[in-house]
CSV table of C-alpha atoms in Angstrom, one decimal:
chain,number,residue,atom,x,y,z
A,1,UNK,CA,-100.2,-106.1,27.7
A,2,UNK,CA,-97.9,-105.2,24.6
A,3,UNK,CA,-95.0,-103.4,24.3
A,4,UNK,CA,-95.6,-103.3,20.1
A,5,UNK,CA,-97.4,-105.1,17.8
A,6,UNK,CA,-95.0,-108.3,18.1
A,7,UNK,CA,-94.0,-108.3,21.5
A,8,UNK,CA,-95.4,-109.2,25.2
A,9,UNK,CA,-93.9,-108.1,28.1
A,10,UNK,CA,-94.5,-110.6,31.1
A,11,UNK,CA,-95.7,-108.8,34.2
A,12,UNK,CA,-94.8,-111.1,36.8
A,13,UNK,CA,-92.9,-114.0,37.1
A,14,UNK,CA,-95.4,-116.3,39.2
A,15,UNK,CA,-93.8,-119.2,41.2
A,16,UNK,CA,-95.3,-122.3,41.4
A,17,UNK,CA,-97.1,-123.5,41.8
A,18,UNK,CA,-95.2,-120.7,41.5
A,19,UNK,CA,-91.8,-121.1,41.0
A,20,UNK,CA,-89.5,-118.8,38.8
A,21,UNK,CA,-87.0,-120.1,36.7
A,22,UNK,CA,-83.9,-121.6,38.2
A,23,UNK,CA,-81.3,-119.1,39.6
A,24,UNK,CA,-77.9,-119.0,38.8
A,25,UNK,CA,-75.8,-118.1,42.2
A,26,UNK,CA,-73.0,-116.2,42.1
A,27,UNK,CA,-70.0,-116.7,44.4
A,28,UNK,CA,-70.4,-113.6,46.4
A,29,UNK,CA,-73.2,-111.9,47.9
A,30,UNK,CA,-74.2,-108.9,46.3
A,31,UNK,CA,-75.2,-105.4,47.4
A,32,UNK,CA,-79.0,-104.5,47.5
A,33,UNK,CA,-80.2,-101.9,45.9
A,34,UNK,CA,-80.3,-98.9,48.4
A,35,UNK,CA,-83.4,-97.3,49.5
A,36,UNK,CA,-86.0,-100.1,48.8
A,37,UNK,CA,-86.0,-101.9,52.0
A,38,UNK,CA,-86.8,-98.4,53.8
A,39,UNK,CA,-89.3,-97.4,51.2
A,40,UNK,CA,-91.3,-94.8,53.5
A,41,UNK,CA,-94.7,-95.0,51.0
A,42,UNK,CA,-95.6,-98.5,52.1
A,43,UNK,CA,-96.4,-99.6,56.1
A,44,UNK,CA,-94.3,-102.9,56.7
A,45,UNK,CA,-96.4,-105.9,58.3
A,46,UNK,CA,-94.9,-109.1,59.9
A,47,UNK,CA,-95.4,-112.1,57.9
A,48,UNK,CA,-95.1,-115.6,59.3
A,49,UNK,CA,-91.7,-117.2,60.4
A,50,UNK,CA,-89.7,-119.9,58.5
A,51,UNK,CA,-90.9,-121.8,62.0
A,52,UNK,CA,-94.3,-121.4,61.3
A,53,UNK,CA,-94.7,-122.0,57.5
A,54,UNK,CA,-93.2,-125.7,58.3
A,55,UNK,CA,-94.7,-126.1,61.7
A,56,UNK,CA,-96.6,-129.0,62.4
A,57,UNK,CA,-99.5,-128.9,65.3
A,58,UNK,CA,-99.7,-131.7,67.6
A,59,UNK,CA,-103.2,-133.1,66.3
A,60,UNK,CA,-101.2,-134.2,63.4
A,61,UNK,CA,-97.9,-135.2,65.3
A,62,UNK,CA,-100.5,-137.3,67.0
A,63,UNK,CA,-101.5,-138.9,63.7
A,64,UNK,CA,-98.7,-139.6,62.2
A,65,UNK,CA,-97.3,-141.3,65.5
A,66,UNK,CA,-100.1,-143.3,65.4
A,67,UNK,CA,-99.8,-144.2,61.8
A,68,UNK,CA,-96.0,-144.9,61.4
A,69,UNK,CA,-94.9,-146.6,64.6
A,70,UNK,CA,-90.7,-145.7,65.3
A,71,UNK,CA,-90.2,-149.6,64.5
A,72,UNK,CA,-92.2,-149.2,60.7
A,73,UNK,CA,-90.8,-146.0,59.3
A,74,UNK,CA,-89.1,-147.3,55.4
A,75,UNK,CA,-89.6,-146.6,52.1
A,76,UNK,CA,-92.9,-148.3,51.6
A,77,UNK,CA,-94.4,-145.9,54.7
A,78,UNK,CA,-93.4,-143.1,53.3
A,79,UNK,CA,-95.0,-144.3,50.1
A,80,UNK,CA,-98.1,-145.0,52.0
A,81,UNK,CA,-97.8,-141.3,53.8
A,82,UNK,CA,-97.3,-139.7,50.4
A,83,UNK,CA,-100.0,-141.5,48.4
A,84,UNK,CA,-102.3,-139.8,51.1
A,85,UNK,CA,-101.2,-136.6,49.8
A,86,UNK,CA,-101.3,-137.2,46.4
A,87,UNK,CA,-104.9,-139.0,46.3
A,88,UNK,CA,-106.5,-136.4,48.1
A,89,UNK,CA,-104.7,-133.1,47.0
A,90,UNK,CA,-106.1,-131.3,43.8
A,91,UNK,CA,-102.8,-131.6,41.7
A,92,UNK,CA,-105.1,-129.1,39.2
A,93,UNK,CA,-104.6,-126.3,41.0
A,94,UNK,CA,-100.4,-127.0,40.8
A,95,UNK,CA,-100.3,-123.7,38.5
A,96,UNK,CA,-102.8,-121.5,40.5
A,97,UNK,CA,-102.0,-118.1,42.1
A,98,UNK,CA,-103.9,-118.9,44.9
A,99,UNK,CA,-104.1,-121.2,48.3
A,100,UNK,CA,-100.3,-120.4,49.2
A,101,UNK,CA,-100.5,-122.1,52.6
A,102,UNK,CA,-98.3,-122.6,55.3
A,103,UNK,CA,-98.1,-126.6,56.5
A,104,UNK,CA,-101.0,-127.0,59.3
A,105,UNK,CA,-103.3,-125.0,57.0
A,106,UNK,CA,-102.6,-127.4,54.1
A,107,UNK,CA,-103.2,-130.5,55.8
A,108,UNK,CA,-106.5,-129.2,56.1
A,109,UNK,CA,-107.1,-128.0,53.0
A,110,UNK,CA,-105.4,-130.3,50.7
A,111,UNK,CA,-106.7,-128.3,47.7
A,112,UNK,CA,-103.8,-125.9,48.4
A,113,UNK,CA,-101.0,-125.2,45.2
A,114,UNK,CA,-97.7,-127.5,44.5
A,115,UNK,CA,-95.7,-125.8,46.9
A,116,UNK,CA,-97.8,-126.0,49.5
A,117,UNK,CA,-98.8,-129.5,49.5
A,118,UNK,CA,-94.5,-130.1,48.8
A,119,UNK,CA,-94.0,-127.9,52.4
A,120,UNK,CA,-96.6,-130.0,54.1
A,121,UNK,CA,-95.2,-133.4,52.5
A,122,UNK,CA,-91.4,-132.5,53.7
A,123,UNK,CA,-93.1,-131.0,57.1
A,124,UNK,CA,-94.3,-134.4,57.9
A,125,UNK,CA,-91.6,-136.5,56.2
A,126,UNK,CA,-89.5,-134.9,58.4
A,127,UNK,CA,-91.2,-135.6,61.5
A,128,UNK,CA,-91.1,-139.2,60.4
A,129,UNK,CA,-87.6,-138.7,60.5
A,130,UNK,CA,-87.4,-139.1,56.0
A,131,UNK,CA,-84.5,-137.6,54.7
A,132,UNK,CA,-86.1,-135.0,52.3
A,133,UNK,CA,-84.7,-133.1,49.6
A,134,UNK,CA,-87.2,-130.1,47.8
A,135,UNK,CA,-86.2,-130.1,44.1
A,136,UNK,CA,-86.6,-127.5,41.3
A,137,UNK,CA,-88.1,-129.0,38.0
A,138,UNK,CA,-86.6,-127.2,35.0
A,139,UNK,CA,-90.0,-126.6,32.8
A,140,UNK,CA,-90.5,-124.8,29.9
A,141,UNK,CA,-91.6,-121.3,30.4
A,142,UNK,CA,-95.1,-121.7,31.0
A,143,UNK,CA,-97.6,-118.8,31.1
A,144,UNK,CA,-100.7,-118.3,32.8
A,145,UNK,CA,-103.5,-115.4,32.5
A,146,UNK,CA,-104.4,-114.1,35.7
A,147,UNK,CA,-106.9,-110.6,36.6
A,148,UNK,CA,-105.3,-109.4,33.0
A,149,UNK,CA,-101.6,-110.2,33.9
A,150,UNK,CA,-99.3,-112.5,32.8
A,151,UNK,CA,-97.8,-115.1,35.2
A,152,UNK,CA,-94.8,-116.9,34.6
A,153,UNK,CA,-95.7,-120.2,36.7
A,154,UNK,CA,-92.8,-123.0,38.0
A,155,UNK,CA,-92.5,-125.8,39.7
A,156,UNK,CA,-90.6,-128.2,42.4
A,157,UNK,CA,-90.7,-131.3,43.8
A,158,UNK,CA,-89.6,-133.4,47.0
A,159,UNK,CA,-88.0,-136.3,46.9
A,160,UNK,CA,-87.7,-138.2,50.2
A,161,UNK,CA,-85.7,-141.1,51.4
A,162,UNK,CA,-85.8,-143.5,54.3
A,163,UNK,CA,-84.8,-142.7,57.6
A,164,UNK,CA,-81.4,-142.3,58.3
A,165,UNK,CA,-79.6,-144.4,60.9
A,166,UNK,CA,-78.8,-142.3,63.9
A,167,UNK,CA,-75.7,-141.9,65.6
A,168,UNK,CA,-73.6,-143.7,62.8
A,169,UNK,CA,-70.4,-142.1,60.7
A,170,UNK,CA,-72.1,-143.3,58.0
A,171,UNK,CA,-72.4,-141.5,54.6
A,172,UNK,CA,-76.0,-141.8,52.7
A,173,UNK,CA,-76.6,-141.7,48.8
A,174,UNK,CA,-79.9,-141.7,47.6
A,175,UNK,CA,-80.8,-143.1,44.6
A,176,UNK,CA,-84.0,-143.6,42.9
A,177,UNK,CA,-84.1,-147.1,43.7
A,178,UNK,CA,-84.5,-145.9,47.5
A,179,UNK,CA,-86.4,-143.0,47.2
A,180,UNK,CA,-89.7,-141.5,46.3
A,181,UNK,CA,-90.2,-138.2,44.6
A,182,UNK,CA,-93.0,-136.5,45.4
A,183,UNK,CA,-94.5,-134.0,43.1
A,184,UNK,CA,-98.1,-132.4,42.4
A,185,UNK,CA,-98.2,-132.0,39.0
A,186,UNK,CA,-98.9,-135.0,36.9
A,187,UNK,CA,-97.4,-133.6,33.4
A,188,UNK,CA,-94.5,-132.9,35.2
A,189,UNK,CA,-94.3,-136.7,36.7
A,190,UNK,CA,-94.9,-138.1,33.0
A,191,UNK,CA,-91.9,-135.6,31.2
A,192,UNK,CA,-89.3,-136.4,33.4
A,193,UNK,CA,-87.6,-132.7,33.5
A,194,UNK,CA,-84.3,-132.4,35.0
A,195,UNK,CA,-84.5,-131.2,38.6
A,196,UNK,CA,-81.7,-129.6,40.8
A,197,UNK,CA,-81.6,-129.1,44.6
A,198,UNK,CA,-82.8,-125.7,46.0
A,199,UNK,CA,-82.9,-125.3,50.1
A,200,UNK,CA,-85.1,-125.2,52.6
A,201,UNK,CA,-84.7,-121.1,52.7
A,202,UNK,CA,-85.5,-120.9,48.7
A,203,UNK,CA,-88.8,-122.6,49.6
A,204,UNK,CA,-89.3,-120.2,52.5
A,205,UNK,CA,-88.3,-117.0,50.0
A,206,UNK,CA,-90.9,-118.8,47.1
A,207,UNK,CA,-93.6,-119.1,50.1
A,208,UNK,CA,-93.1,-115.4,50.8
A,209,UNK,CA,-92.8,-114.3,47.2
A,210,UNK,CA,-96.2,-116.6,46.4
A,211,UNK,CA,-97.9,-114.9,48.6
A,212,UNK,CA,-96.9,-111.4,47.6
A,213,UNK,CA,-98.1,-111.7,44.1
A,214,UNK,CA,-101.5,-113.3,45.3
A,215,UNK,CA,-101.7,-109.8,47.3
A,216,UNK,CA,-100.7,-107.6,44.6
A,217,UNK,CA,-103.3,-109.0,42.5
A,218,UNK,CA,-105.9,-108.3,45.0
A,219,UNK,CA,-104.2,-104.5,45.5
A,220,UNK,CA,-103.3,-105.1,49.1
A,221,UNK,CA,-100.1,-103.0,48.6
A,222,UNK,CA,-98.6,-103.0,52.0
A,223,UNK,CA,-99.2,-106.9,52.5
A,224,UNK,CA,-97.4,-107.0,48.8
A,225,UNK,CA,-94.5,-104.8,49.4
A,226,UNK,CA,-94.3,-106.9,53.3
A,227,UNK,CA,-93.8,-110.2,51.7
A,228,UNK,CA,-91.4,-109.1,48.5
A,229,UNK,CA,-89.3,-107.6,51.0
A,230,UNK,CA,-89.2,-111.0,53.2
A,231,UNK,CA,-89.2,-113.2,50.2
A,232,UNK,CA,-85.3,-110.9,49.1
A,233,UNK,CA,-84.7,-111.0,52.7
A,234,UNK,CA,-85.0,-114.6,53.3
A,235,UNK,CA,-83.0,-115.4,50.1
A,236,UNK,CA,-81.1,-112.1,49.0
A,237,UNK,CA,-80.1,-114.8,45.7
A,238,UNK,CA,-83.6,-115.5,44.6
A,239,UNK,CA,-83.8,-113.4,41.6
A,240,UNK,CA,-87.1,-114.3,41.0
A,241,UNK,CA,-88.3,-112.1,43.9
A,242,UNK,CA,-86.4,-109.0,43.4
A,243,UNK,CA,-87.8,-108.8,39.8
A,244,UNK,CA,-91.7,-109.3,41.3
A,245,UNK,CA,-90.7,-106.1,43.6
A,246,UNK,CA,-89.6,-104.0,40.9
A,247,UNK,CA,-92.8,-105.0,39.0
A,248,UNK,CA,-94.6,-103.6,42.5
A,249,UNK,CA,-92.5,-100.6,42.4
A,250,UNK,CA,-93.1,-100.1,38.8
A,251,UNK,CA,-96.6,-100.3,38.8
A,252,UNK,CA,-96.7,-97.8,42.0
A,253,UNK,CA,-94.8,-95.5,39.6
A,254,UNK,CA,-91.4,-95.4,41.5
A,255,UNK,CA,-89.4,-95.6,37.9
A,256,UNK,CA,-85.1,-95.6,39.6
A,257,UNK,CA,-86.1,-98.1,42.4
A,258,UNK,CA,-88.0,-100.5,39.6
A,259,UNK,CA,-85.0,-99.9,37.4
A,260,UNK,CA,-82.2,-100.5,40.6
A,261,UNK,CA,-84.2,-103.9,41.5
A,262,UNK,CA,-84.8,-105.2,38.3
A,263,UNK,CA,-80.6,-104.9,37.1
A,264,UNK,CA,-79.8,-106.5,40.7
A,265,UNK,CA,-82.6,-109.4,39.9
A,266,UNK,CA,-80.0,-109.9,36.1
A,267,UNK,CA,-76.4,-109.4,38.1
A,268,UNK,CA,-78.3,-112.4,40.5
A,269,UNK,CA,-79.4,-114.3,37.2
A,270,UNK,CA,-78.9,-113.0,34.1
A,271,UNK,CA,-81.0,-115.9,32.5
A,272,UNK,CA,-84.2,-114.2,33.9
A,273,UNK,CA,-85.8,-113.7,31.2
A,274,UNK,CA,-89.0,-112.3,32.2
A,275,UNK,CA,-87.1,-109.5,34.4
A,276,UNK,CA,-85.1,-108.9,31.2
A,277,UNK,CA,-88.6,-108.2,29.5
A,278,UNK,CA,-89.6,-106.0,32.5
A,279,UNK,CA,-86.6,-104.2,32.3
A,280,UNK,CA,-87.4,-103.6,28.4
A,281,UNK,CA,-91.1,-102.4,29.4
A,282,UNK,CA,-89.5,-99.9,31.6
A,283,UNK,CA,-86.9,-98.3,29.2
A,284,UNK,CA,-90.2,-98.0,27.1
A,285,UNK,CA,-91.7,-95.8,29.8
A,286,UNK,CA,-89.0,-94.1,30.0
A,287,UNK,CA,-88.6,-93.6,26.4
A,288,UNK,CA,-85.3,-95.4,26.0
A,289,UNK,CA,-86.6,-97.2,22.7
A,290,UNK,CA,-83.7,-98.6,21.0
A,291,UNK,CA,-82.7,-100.6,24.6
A,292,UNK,CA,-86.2,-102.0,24.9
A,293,UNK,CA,-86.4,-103.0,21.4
A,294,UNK,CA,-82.7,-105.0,21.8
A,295,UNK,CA,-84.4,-106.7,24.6
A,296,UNK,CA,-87.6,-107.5,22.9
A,297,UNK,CA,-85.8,-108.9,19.7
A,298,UNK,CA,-83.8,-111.1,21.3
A,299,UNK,CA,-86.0,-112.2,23.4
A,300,UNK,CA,-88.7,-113.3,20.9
A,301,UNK,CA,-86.3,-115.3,19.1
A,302,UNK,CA,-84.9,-116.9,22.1
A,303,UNK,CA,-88.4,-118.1,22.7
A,304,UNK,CA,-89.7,-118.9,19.3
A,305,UNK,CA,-89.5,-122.6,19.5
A,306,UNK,CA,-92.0,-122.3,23.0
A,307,UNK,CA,-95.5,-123.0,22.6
A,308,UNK,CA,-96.3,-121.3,25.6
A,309,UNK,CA,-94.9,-118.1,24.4
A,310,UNK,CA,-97.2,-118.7,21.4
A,311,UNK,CA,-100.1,-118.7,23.5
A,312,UNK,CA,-99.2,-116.0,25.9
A,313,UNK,CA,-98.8,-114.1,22.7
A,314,UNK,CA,-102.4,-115.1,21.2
A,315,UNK,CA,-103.8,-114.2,25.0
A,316,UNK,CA,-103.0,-111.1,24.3
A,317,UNK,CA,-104.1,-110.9,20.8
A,318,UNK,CA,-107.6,-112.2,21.9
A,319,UNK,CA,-107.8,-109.5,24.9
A,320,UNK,CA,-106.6,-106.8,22.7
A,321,UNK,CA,-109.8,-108.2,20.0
A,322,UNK,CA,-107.3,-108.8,17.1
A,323,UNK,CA,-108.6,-111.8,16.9
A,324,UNK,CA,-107.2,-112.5,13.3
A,325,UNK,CA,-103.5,-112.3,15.5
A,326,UNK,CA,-105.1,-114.7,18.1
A,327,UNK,CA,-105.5,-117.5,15.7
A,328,UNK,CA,-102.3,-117.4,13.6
A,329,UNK,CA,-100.4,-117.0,17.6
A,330,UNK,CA,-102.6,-120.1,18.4
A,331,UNK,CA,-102.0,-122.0,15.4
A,332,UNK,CA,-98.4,-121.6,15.8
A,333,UNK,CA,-98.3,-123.2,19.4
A,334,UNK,CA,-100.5,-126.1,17.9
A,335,UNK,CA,-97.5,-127.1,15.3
A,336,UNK,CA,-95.0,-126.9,17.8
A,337,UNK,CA,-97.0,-128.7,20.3
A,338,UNK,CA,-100.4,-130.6,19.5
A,339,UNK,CA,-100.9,-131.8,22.8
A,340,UNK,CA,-101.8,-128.6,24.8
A,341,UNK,CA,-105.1,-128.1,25.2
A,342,UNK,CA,-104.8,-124.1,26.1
A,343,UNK,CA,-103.8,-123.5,22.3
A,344,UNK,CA,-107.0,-125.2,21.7
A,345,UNK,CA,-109.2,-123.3,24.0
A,346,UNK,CA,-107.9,-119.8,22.5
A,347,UNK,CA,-109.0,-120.9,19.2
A,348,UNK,CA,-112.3,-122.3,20.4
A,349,UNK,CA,-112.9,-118.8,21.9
A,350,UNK,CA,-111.5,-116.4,19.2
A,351,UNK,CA,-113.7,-118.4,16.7
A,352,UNK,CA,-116.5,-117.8,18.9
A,353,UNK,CA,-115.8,-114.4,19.0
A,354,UNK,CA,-115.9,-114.1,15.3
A,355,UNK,CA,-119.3,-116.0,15.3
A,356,UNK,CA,-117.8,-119.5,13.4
A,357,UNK,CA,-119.7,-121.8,16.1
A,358,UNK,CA,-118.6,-125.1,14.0
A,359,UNK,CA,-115.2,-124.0,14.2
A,360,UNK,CA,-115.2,-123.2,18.2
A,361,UNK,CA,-117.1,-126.3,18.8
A,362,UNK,CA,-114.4,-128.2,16.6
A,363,UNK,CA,-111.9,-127.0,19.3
A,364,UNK,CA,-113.4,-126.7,22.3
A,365,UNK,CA,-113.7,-130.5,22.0
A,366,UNK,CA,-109.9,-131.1,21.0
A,367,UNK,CA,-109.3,-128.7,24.1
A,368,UNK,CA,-111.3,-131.1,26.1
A,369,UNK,CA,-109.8,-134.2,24.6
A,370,UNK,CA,-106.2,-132.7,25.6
A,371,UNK,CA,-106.8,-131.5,29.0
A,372,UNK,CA,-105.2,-133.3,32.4
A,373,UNK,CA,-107.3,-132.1,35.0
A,374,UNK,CA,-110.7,-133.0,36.2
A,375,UNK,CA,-111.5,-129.7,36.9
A,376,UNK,CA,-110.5,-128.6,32.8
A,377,UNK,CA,-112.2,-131.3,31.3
A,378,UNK,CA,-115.6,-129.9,33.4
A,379,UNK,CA,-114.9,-126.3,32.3
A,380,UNK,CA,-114.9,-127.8,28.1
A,381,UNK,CA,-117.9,-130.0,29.0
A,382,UNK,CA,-120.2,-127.1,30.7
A,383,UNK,CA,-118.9,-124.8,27.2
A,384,UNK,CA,-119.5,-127.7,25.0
A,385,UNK,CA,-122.9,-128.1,26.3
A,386,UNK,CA,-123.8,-124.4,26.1
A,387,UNK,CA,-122.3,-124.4,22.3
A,388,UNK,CA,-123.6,-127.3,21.3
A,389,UNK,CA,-127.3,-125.6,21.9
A,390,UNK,CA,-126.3,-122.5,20.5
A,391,UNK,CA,-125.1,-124.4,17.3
A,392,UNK,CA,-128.5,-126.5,17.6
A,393,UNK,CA,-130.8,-123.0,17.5
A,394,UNK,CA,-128.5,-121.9,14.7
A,395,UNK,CA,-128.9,-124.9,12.2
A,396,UNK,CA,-132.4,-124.8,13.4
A,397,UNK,CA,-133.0,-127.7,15.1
């Protein structure tokens, strides 16, 4: 959605895989904003417990006795118990709203997102008595188009060191000669992005917060509102989640609350950008113009030099049919960064759109050419083999 004819607003900030961008914590706690935890127009469920999301049954206690005898557990086991994950866990669907699951569900579904395949690997690491430390991986903002909303996508990691030797005084430093990081996503593996620590209870507030946008999405509002509130609950410095609820308030048209959660989200981090642009959306609503368009200005050049920003930007061009827009926003993401295949894929379909079939052939297979996953690379493959018969009937063949 647009704000103008030159800006986007991002409508949620979508953790990793769904992780927002890294916090800043300030040195006291700070007030919520009154009212919004007893919000009388939404019915409060439970959600599960910290316990629960990291909880291991004892089929798989069982298991991983068995596999790592007391005597065995090092480095090279937990590379072993690690590999397991990573060789059978989809690391395509790293950046997807979807399969937020707690540890005993992942393990048997290993098609879950980044975060829950990084709660299961530090469940059982843990067990195995590993040392394990979940790390947040300092991306670029990355956008995502999801049910006609923007998601702001991020990402951690693990890493996990040998066992530590019980009952000594003795003070442990891990470095990456003995320890393994752990992480879902291979672009992130091959860019080597700075990483700092977050806790176990950021994880547990990114869990909850996950799983609220996955319901909002789906208009389950109470189920929404349940996990928000845990997710600022569980963390009250996880800025990422207070700005998600005041996208939930917003959008269930309760303007002051919005406005109060969004400003607490910026005195929490005021490097969040995409509550900033939130915040700008609703001073449009509200008709405070020249405030929005401060906003919006600076933050369109702070994010000029971001490919992904390019194509969120062309997104919306091609869902708004200025498809003219779409190209020159594509084009634009493609000279900053000519390895991404998305900025390929939105000029594939705009020239579709305008009926150049060469053209949308000539990027669908550059798209295909440039994409990581398995599951991408079968998504251009079908769409080349369905254009390439179109552009066959067209030259008359």
């Amino acid at each position: 959605m647009t704000t103008s004819n030159r800006f986007t607003y991002l409508v949620i900030p979508l953790f990793i895989g769904f992780i927002t961008s890294c916090q800043s914590t300030p040195n006291k706690q700070l007030d919520a904003p009154p009212n919004i935890s007893q919000n009388q127009k939404f019915t409060v469920i439970s959600v599960e417990t910290e316990t629960e999301i990291f909880e291991l049954n004892d089929d798989i206690k069982q298991q991983l006795t068995t596999a790592f005898p007391a005597n065995k557990r090092n480095l090279r086991s937990t590379r072993k118990l690690l590999q397991f994950l990573l060789d059978n866990g989809d690391a395509s669907l790293s950046y997807q709203s979807g399969a937020t699951l707690i540890a005993n569900q992942a393990y048997n579904d290993l098609n879950a997102n980044c975060l829950s395949l990084s709660i299961l690997a530090y469940s059982m690491a843990d067990f195995l008595g590993m040392h394990s430390q979940f790390q947040q991986v300092h991306i670029p903002e990355y956008w995502a188009l999801n049910k006609g909303y923007n998601l702001l996508t991020g990402h951690i990691n693990l890493r996990v060191s040998p066992p530590r030797n019980s009952g000594s005084n003795i003070s442990y430093v891990y470095t990456a000669e003995n320890s393994l990081v752990v992480d879902f996503d291979p672009n992130s593996r091959s860019e080597k992005f700075k990483t700092s620590a977050i806790s176990k209870t950021r994880i547990t507030a990114m869990f909850y917060n996950n799983k609220g946008v996955a319901a909002m999405l789906k208009k389950q509002h109470n189920t929404a509102y349940s996990y928000f509130l845990a997710a600022t609950k569980a963390d009250p410095l996880y800025s990422g989640a207070w700005g998600n609820l005041a996208v939930f308030l917003r959008i269930h048209n309760q303007l002051n609350n919005a406005e109060l959660a969004y400003n607490h989200a910026l005195a929490i981090d005021e490097n969040n950008n995409t509550a900033l642009g939130n915040l700008a959306l609703l001073y449009r609503i509200t008709e405070r113009h020249d405030q929005a368009d401060k906003i919006l200005t600076m933050l369109d050049k702070k994010r000029q030099a971001n490919p992904y920003y390019h194509i969120s930007l062309g997104h919306t061009a091609y869902h708004n049919k200025a498809y003219q827009d779409a190209i020159k926003h594509y084009s634009k993401a493609k000279r900053l960064d000519n390895q991404i295949h998305d900025s390929y894929f939105g000029l594939a379909r705009t020239y579709f759109q305008l009926g150049d079939l060469k053209h949308a052939n000539k990027q669908l297979r550059l798209a295909n050419k440039h994409a990581n996953f398995a599951h991408d690379k079968k998504r251009y493959q079908l769409k080349l083999t369905t254009l390439s018969n179109m552009t066959a009937k067209v030259d008359g063949y």
